[in-house]
Short mmCIF file of C-alpha atoms in Angstrom, two decimals:
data_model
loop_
_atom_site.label_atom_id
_atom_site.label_comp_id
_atom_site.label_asym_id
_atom_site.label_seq_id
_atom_site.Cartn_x
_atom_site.Cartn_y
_atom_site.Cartn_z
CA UNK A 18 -5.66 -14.83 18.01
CA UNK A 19 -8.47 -12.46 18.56
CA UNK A 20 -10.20 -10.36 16.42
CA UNK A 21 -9.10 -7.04 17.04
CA UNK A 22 -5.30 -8.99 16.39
CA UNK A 23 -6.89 -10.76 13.11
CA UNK A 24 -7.06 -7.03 11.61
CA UNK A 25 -4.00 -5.64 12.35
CA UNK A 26 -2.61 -4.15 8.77
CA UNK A 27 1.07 -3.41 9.79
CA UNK A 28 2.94 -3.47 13.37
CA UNK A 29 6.28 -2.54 14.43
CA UNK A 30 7.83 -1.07 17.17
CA UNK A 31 6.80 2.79 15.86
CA UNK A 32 3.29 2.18 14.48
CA UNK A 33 0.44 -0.19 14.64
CA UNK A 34 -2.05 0.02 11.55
CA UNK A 35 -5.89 -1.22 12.04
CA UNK A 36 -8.45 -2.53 9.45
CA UNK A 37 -10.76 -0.48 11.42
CA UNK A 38 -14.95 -1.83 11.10
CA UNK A 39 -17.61 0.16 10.91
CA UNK A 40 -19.35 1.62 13.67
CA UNK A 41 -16.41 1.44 15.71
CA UNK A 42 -14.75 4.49 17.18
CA UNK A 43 -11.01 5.58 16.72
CA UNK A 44 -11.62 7.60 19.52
CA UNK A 45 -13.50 8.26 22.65
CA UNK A 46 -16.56 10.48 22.25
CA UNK A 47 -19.58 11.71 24.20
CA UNK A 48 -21.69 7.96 23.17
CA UNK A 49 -18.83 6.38 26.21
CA UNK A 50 -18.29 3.85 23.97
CA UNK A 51 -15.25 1.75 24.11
CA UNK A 52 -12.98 3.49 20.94
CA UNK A 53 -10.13 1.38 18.82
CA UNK A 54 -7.67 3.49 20.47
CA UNK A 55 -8.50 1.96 24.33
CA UNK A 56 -8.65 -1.73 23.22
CA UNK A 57 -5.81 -1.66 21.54
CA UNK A 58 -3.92 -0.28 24.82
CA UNK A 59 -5.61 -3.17 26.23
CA UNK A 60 -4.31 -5.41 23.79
CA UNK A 61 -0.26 -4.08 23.29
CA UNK A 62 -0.43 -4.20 27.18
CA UNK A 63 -1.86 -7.95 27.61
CA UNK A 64 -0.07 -9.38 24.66
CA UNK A 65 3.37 -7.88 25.44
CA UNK A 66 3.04 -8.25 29.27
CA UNK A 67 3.58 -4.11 29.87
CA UNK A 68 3.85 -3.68 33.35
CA UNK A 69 3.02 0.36 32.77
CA UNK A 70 0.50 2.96 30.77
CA UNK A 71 0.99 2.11 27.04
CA UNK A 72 1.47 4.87 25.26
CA UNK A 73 -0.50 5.15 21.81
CA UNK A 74 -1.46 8.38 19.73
CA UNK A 75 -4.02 8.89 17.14
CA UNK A 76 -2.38 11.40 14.44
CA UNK A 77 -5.92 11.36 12.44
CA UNK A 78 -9.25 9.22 12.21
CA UNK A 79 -12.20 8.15 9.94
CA UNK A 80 -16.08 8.47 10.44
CA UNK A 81 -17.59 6.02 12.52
CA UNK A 82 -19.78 4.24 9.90
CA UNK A 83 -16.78 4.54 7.98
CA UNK A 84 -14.35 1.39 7.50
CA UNK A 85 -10.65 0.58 7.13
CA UNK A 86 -7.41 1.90 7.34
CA UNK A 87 -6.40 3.68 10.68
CA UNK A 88 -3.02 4.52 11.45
CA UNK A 89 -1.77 4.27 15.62
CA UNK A 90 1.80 5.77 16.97
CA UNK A 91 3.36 3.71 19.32
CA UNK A 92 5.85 6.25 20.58
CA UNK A 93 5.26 10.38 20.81
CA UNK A 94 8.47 10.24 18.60
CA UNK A 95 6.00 8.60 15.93
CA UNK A 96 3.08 10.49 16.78
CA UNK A 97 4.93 13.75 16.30
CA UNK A 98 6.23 13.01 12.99
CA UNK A 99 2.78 10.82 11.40
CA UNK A 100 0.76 13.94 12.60
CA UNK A 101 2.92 16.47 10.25
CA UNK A 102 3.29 13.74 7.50
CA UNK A 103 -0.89 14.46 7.67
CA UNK A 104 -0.19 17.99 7.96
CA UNK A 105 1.78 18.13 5.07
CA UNK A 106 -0.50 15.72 2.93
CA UNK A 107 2.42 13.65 2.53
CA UNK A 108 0.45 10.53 2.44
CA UNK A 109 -1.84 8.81 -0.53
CA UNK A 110 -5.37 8.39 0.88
CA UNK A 111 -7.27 5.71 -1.32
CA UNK A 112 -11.32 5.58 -0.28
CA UNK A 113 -13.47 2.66 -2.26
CA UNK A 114 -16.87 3.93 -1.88
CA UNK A 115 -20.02 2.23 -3.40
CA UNK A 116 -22.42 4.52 -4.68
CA UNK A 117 -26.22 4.40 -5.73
CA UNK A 118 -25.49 5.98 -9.31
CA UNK A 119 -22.77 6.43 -11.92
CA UNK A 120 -21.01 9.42 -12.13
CA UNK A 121 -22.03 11.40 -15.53
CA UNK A 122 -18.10 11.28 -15.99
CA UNK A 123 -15.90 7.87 -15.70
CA UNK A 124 -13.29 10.02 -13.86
CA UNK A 125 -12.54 13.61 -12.73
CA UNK A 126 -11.50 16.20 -10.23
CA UNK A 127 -14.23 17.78 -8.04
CA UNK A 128 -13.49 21.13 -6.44
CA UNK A 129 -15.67 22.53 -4.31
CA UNK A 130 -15.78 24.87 -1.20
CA UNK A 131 -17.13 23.12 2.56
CA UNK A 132 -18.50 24.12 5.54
CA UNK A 133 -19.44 21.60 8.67
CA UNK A 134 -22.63 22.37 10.64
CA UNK A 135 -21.85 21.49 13.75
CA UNK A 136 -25.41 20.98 15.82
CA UNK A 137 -26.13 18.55 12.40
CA UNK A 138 -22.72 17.18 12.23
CA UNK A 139 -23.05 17.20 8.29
CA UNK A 140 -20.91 19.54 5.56
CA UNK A 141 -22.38 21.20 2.96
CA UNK A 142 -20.92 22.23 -0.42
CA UNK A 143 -20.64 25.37 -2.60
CA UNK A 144 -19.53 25.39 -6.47
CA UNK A 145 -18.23 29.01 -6.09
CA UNK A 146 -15.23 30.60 -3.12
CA UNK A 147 -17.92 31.43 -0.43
CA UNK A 148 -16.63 32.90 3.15
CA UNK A 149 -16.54 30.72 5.97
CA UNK A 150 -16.65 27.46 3.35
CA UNK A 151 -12.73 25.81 2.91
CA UNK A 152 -11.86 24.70 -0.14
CA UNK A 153 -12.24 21.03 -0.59
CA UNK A 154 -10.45 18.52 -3.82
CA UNK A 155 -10.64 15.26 -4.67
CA UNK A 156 -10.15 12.83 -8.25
CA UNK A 157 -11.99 10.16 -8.39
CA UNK A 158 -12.43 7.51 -10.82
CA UNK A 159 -14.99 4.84 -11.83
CA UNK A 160 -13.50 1.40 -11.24
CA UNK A 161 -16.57 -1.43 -11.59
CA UNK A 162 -20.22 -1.62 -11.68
CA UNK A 163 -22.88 -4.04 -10.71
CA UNK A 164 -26.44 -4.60 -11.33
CA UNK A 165 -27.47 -1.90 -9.12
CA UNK A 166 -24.23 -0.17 -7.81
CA UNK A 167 -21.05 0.91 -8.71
CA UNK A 168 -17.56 1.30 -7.02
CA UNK A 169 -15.64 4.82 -6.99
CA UNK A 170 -12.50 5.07 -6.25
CA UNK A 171 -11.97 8.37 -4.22
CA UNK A 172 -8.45 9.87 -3.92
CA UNK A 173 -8.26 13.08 -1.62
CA UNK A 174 -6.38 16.28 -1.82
CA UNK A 175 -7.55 17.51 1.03
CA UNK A 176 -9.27 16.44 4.50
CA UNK A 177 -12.64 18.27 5.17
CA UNK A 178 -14.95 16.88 7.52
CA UNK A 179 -17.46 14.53 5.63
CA UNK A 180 -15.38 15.33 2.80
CA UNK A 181 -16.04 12.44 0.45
CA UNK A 182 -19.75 11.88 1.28
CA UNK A 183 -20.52 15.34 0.64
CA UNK A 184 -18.90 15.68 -2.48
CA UNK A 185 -20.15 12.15 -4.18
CA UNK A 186 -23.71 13.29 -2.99
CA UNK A 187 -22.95 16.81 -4.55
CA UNK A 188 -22.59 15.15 -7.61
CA UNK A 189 -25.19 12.94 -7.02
CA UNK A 190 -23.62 9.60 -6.43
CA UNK A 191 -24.82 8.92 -2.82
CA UNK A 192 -22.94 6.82 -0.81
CA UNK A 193 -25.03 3.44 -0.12
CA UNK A 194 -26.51 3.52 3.29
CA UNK A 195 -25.74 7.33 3.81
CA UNK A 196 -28.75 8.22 4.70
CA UNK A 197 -26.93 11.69 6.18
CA UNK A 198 -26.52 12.70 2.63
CA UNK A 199 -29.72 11.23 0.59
CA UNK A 200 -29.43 7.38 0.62
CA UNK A 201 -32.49 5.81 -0.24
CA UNK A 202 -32.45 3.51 2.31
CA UNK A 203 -29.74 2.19 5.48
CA UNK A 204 -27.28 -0.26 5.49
CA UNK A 205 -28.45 -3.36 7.58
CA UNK A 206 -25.12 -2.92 9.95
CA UNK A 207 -25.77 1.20 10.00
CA UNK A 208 -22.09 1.22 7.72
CA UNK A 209 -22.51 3.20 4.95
CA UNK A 210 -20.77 1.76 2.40
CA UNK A 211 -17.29 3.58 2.69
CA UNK A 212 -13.88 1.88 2.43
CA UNK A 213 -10.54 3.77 3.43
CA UNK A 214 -9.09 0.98 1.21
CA UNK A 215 -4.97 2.14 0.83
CA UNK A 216 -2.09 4.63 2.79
CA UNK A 217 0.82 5.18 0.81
CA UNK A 218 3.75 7.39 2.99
CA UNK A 219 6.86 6.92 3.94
CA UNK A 220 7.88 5.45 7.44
CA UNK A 221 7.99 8.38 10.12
CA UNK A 222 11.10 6.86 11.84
CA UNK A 223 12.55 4.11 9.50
CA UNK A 224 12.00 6.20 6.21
CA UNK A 225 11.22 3.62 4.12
CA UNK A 226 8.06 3.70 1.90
CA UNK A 227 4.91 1.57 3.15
CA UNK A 228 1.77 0.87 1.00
CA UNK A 229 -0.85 -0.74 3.08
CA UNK A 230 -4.27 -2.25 1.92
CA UNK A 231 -6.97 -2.53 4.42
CA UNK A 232 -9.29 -6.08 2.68
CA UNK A 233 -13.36 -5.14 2.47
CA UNK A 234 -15.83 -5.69 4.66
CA UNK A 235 -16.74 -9.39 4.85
CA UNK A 236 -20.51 -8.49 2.77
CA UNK A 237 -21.19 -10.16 -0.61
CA UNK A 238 -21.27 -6.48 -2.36
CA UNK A 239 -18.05 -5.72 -1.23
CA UNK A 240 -16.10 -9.18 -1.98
CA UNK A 241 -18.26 -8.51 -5.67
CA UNK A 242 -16.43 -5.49 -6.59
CA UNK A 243 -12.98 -6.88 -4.20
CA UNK A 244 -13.14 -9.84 -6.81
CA UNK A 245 -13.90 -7.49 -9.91
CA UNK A 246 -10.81 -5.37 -8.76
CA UNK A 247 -8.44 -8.47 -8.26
#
């Protein structure tokens, strides 16, 4: 079995789900590098012996440095129907993230109001309603700590770009190895230490409800907090 096979979360005939690693792309960009989406065309169309194109559709993606859960469409049927289930935020989005600091407050709701620059590809983030800046929510919670860092669980209410990374840093919990938003120092891999851990939604096609869990990165701070979490 290869690798790319190794960390498939879920397969059927309507979706294939992807314990995507960091640094890898979901999709192809200006870098030319190979994205998820292409090598798993390769893959469907080796391992099932398809004599055509293979169709697969993205209906959203993570950051690059960014790890785990990434959801493929296997038909346009799919595709259609997983793209409005994001449209509607009709899906549970559960991000681990492993931050420098503490947050002053075990748990909580942070509301704030985003705008991406695009020529730094980074968001920034207002307190107050400011024009041309889209409202942005998420709850997070506290879940275990180490020595030196500490694991926040991150549940979103909506999807701005750099959502999540922005808004920990706003608060001053910087993401470990974002050195985009203030880390003190890289991640040896150039990850930063962000974990689309769980998707909770129901099946676009057979309607029944999946919850799938995307396992850390294989890195001793990650299994740490995996283990505390257990």
């Amino acid at each position: 079995m290869s690798d790319l096979e190794h960390r498939i979360i879920y397969e059927d005939n309507h979706l294939i789900v992807i314990n995507k690693r960091s640094g890898e792309l979901v999709q192809g960009d200006k870098t030319g590098d190979t994205p998820l989406l292409e090598s798993l065309k390769d893959l469907i169309k080796a391992r099932d012996k398809k004599p055509g194109a293979v169709f697969l559709g993205a209906p959203h993606r993570i950051d690059r440095p960014v790890s785990g859960i990434v959801i493929f469409a296997k038909t346009s049927k799919a595709l259609s129907r997983m793209s409005d289930i994001f449209r509607r935020k009709a899906i549970q989005k559960t991000y681990w993230a492993i931050t420098e600091k503490a947050p002053t407050k075990p748990q909580g709701r942070l509301i704030g109001w985003m705008k991406k620059n695009e020529k730094q590809n980074k968001s920034y983030v207002k307190q107050e309603e400011t024009s041309g800046y889209k409202e942005a929510v998420l709850n997070y919670s506290l879940k275990a700590s180490s020595e030196r860092y500490h694991l926040i669980e991150v549940n979103l209410e909506t999807g701005r770009h750099h959502q999540i990374r922005a808004q920990l840093a706003d608060m001053g919990c910087i993401i470990k190895g974002d050195l985009k938003y203030g880390a003190s120092r890289s991640n040896p891999d150039a990850s930063i230490s962000l974990h689309a851990r769980l998707s909770k939604f129901e099946h676009p096609v057979k309607k029944e409800l999946l919850e799938l869990t995307a396992p850390c990165p294989d890195d001793k701070l990650w299994s740490f907090f995996e283990e505390q979490l257990a």
